[in-house]
C-alpha positions as a printed Julia matrix, in Angstrom:
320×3 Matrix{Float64}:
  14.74  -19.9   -13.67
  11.75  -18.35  -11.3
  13.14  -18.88   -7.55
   9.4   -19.51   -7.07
   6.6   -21.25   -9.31
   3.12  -22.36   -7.96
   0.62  -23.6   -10.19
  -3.23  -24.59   -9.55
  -2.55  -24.01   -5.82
  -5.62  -25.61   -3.8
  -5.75  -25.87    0.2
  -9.08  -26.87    1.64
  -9.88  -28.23    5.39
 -12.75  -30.06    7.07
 -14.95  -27.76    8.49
 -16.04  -30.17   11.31
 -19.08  -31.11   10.59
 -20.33  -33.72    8.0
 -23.34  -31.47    6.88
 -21.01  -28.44    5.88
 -18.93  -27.67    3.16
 -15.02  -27.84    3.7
 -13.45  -24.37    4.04
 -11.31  -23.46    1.29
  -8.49  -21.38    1.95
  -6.43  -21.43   -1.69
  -8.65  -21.34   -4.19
  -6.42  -22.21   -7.69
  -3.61  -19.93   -7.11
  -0.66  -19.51   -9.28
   2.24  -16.64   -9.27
   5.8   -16.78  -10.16
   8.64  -15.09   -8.95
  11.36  -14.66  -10.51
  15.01  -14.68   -8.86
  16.7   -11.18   -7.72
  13.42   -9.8    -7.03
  10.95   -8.05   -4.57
   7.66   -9.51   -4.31
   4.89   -8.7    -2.38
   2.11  -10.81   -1.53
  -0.31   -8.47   -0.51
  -3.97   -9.14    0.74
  -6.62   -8.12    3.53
  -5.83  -10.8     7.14
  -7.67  -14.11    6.61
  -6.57  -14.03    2.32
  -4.18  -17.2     2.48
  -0.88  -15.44    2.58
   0.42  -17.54    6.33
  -1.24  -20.63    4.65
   0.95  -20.18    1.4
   4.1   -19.55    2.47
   4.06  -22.57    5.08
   3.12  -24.42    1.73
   6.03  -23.15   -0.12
   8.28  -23.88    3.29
   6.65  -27.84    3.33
   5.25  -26.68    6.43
   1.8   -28.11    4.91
   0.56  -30.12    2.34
  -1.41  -28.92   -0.58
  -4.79  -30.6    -1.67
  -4.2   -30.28   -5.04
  -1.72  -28.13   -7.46
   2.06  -27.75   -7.03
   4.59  -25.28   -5.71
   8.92  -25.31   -6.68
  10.98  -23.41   -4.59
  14.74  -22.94   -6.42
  14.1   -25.4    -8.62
  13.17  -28.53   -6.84
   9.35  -29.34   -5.24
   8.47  -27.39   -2.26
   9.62  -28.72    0.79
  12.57  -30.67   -0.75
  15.08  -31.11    2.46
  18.64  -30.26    0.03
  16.84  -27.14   -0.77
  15.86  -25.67    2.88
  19.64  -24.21    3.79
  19.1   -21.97    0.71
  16.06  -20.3     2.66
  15.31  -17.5     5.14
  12.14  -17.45    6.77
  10.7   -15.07    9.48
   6.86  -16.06   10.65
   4.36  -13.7    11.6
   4.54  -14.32   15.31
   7.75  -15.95   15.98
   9.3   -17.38   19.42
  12.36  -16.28   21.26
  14.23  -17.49   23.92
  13.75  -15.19   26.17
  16.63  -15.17   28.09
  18.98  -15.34   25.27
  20.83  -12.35   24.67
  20.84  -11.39   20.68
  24.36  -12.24   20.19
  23.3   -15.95   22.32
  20.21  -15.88   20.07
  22.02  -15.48   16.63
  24.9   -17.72   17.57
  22.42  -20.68   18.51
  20.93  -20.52   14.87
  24.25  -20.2    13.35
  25.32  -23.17   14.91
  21.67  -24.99   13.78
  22.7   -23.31   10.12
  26.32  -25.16   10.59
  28.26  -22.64   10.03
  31.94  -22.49   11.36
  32.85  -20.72   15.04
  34.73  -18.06   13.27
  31.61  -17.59   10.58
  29.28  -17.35   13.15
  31.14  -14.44   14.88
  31.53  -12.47   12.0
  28.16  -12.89   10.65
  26.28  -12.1    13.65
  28.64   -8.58   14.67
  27.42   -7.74   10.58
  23.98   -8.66   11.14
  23.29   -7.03   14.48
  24.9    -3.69   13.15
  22.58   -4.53    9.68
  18.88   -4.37   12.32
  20.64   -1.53   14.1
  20.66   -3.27   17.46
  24.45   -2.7    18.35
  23.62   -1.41   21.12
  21.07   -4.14   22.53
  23.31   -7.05   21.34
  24.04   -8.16   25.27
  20.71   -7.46   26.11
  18.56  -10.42   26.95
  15.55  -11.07   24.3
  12.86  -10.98   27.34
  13.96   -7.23   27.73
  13.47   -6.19   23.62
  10.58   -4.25   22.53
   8.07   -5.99   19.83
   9.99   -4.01   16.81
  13.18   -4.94   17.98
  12.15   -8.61   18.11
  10.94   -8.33   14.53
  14.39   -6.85   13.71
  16.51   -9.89   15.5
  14.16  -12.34   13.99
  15.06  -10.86   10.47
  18.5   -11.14   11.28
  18.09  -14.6    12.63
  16.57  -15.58    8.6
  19.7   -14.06    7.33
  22.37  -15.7     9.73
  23.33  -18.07    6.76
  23.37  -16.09    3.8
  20.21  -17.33    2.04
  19.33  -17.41   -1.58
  15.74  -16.79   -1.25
  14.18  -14.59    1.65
  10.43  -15.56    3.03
   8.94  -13.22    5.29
   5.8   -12.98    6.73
   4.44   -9.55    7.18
   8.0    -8.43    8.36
   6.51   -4.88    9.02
   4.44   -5.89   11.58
   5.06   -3.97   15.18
   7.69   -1.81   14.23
   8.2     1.59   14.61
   8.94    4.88   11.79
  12.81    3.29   12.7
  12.54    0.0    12.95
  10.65   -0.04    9.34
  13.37    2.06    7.66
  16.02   -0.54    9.03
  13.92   -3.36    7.57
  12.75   -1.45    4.34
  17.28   -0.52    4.08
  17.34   -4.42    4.76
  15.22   -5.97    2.2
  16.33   -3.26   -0.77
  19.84   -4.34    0.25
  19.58   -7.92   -0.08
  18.1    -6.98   -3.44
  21.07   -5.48   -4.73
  22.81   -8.54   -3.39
  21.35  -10.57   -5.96
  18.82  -12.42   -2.95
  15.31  -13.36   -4.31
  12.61  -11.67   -1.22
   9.19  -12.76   -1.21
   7.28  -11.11    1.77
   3.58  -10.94    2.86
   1.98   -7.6     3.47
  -1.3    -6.09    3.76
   0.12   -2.71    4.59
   0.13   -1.53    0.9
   2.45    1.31    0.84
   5.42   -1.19    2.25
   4.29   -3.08   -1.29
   4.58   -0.18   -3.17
   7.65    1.59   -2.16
   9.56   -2.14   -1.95
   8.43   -4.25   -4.79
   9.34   -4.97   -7.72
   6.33   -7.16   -8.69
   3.38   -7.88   -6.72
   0.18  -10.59   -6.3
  -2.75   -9.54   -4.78
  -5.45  -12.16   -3.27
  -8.27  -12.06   -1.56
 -10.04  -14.76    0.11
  -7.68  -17.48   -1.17
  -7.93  -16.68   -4.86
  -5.42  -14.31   -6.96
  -6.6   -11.43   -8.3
  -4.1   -10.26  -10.45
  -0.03  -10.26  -10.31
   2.53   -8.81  -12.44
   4.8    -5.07  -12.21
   3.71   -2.9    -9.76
   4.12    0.08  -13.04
   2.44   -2.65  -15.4
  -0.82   -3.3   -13.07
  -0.66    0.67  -11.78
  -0.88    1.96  -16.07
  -2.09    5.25  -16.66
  -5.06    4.48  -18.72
  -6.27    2.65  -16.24
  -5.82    4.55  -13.39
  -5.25    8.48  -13.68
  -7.08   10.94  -12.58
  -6.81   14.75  -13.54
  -6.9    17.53  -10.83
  -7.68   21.09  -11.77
  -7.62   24.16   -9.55
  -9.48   27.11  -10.72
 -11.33   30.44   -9.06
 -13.75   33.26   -9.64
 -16.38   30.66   -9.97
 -18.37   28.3    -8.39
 -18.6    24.53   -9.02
 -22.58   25.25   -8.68
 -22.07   27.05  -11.81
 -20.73   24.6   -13.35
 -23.13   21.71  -13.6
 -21.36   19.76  -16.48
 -18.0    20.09  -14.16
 -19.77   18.71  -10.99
 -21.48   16.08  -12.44
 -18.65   14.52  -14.35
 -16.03   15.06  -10.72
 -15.43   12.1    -8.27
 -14.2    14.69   -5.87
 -14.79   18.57   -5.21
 -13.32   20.96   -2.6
 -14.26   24.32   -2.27
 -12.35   27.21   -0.12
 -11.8    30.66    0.48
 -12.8    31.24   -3.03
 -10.52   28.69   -4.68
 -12.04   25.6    -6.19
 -10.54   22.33   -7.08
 -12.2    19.37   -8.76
 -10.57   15.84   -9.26
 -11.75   13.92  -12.54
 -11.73   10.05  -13.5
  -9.63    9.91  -16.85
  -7.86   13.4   -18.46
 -10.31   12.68  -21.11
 -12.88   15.34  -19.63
 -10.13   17.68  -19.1
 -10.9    19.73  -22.66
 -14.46   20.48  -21.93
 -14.24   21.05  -18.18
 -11.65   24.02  -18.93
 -14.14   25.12  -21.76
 -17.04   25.75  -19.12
 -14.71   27.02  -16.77
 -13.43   29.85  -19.23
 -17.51   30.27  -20.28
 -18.41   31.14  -16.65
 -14.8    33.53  -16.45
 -13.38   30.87  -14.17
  -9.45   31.46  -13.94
  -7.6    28.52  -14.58
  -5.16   27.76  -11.32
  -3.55   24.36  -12.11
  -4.06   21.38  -13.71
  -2.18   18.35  -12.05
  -2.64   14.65  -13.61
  -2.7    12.39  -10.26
  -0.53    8.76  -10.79
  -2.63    5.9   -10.06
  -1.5     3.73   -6.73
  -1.5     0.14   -5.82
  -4.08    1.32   -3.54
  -6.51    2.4    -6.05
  -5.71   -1.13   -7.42
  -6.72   -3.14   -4.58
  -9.45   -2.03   -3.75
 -11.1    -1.99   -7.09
  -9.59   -5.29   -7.29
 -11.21   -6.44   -3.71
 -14.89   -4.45   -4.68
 -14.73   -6.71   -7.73
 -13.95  -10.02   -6.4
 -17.32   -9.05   -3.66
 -19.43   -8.21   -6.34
 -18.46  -11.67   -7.73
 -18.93  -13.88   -5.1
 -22.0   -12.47   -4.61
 -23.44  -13.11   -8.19
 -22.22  -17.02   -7.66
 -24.33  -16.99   -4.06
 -27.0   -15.54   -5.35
 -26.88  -18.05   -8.58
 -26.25  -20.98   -6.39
């Protein structure tokens, strides 16, 4: 069973005024996720990401489509103790201390006196803020709030994990004690879904991702399925004792081209031009340096991905 399953997802508000159109900020989007994974919902500020996971929470109400959550409609009361949720700009007591601050939650979570203690000494130590724990919230830094208010979505041991652009304000630190966080509830057997548009967080966490843009979803699946070699690779080749300008097949065909100290290197699209670019770099008594196929990233993914879904909505304006 998928820990999360949305289907025809549509969210659309008045835009004010009788004589405009009604902004649409889901546009048909479906994903599934399946349990004892990473996802990453990944997309540019302003794509839907807030607006779907207050959705999936029953923090909002859909126009049209549907959304489960562990099995039972989104929202569903039974099923909110099973969740963890950090928002994108959550609010602290301020004069709380972070031991005060986790205890009051535990107690909203019902959890026993003794639980309470022991869970909060294991989560404090888990955001690395042992030493801080006395230390009123009104004194913390913006990462270290992030990393109390990710301890404050685990205080009751949830099933499913919803985070919203946990990354957000935190320092080289603070984001390996959240990265160490999330990849250790995944071994756990806990299902995270997270919202991102810092892509490398995606890529190094994920197990599967969705990208959308502008409310609509532009593709989901494995980040190693979505990032395939045919697709993506490029070839590098380092070679000297010639110039690129002698090589007009080479330069022409490149997307890239540095040149240095006598030392060239050239970066091609596929490793399909890779046989005749060598061949006219022997001809012109190039020596060959290195050749160096280059992975494709989720990078190179979403933003071909984002270009595409311009150059559509553009064609439908321009139609229309």
């Amino acid at each position: 069973m998928d820990a999360i399953t949305v289907e025809g997802l549509t969210k659309t508000y008045g835009s004010g005024w009788p004589w405009c159109p009604p902004i649409v900020a889901l546009a048909n989007l479906s994903l599934s996720v399946p349990q004892g994974e990473i996802f990453g919902f990944l997309g540019p500020n302003g794509a839907g990401k807030t607006t779907t996971l207050k959705i999936l929470l029953g923090l909002m109400r859909t126009t049209s489509g549907k959304a489960t959550v562990l099995g039972k409609p989104a929202g569903d009361v039974q099923t909110r103790a099973k969740i963890g949720f950090l928002p994108e700009a959550p609010y602290f007591y301020d004069y709380l201390t972070a031991e005060e601050f986790l205890g009051f939650y535990g107690q909203l979570a019902g959890l026993s006196r003794s639980s309470i203690h022991r869970r909060v000494t294991e989560l404090i130590e888990l955001v690395g803020l042992c030493e801080a724990r006395t230390r009123q919230l009104c004194k913390f830094s913006k990462g270290m709030l992030q990393r109390v208010g990710l301890a404050q979505a685990l205080i009751h041991d949830p099933e499913l994990v919803i985070l919203d652009e946990p990354m957000s304000g935190l320092d080289p630190v603070g984001r390996k004690h959240v990265r160490d966080v999330i990849l250790g509830l995944r071994e756990r057997g806990k299902t995270i879904f997270f919202s991102s548009h810092i892509i490398a967080d995606v890529e190094v966490m994920c197990d599967r991702v969705g990208i959308v843009v502008k409310g609509r979803m532009l593709t989901s699946g494995r980040i190693d399925e979505l990032v395939n070699h045919q697709n993506t690779q490029s070839v590098e080749i380092g070679f000297r004792n010639v110039r690129v300008d002698d090589l007009p097949v080479t330069r022409e065909r490149a997307t890239r081209v540095l040149q240095q100290r006598g030392q060239c290197l050239v970066v091609l699209p596929n490793a399909d031009l890779v046989e005749e670019t060598l061949a006219e770099i022997r001809k012109q008594g190039g020596k060959l340096v290195s050749v160096t196929p280059q992975k494709g990233s989720l990078e190179e993914l979403f933003m071909r991905q984002a270009v595409e879904d311009r150059l559509v909505v553009c064609a439908e304006s321009r139609a229309a």
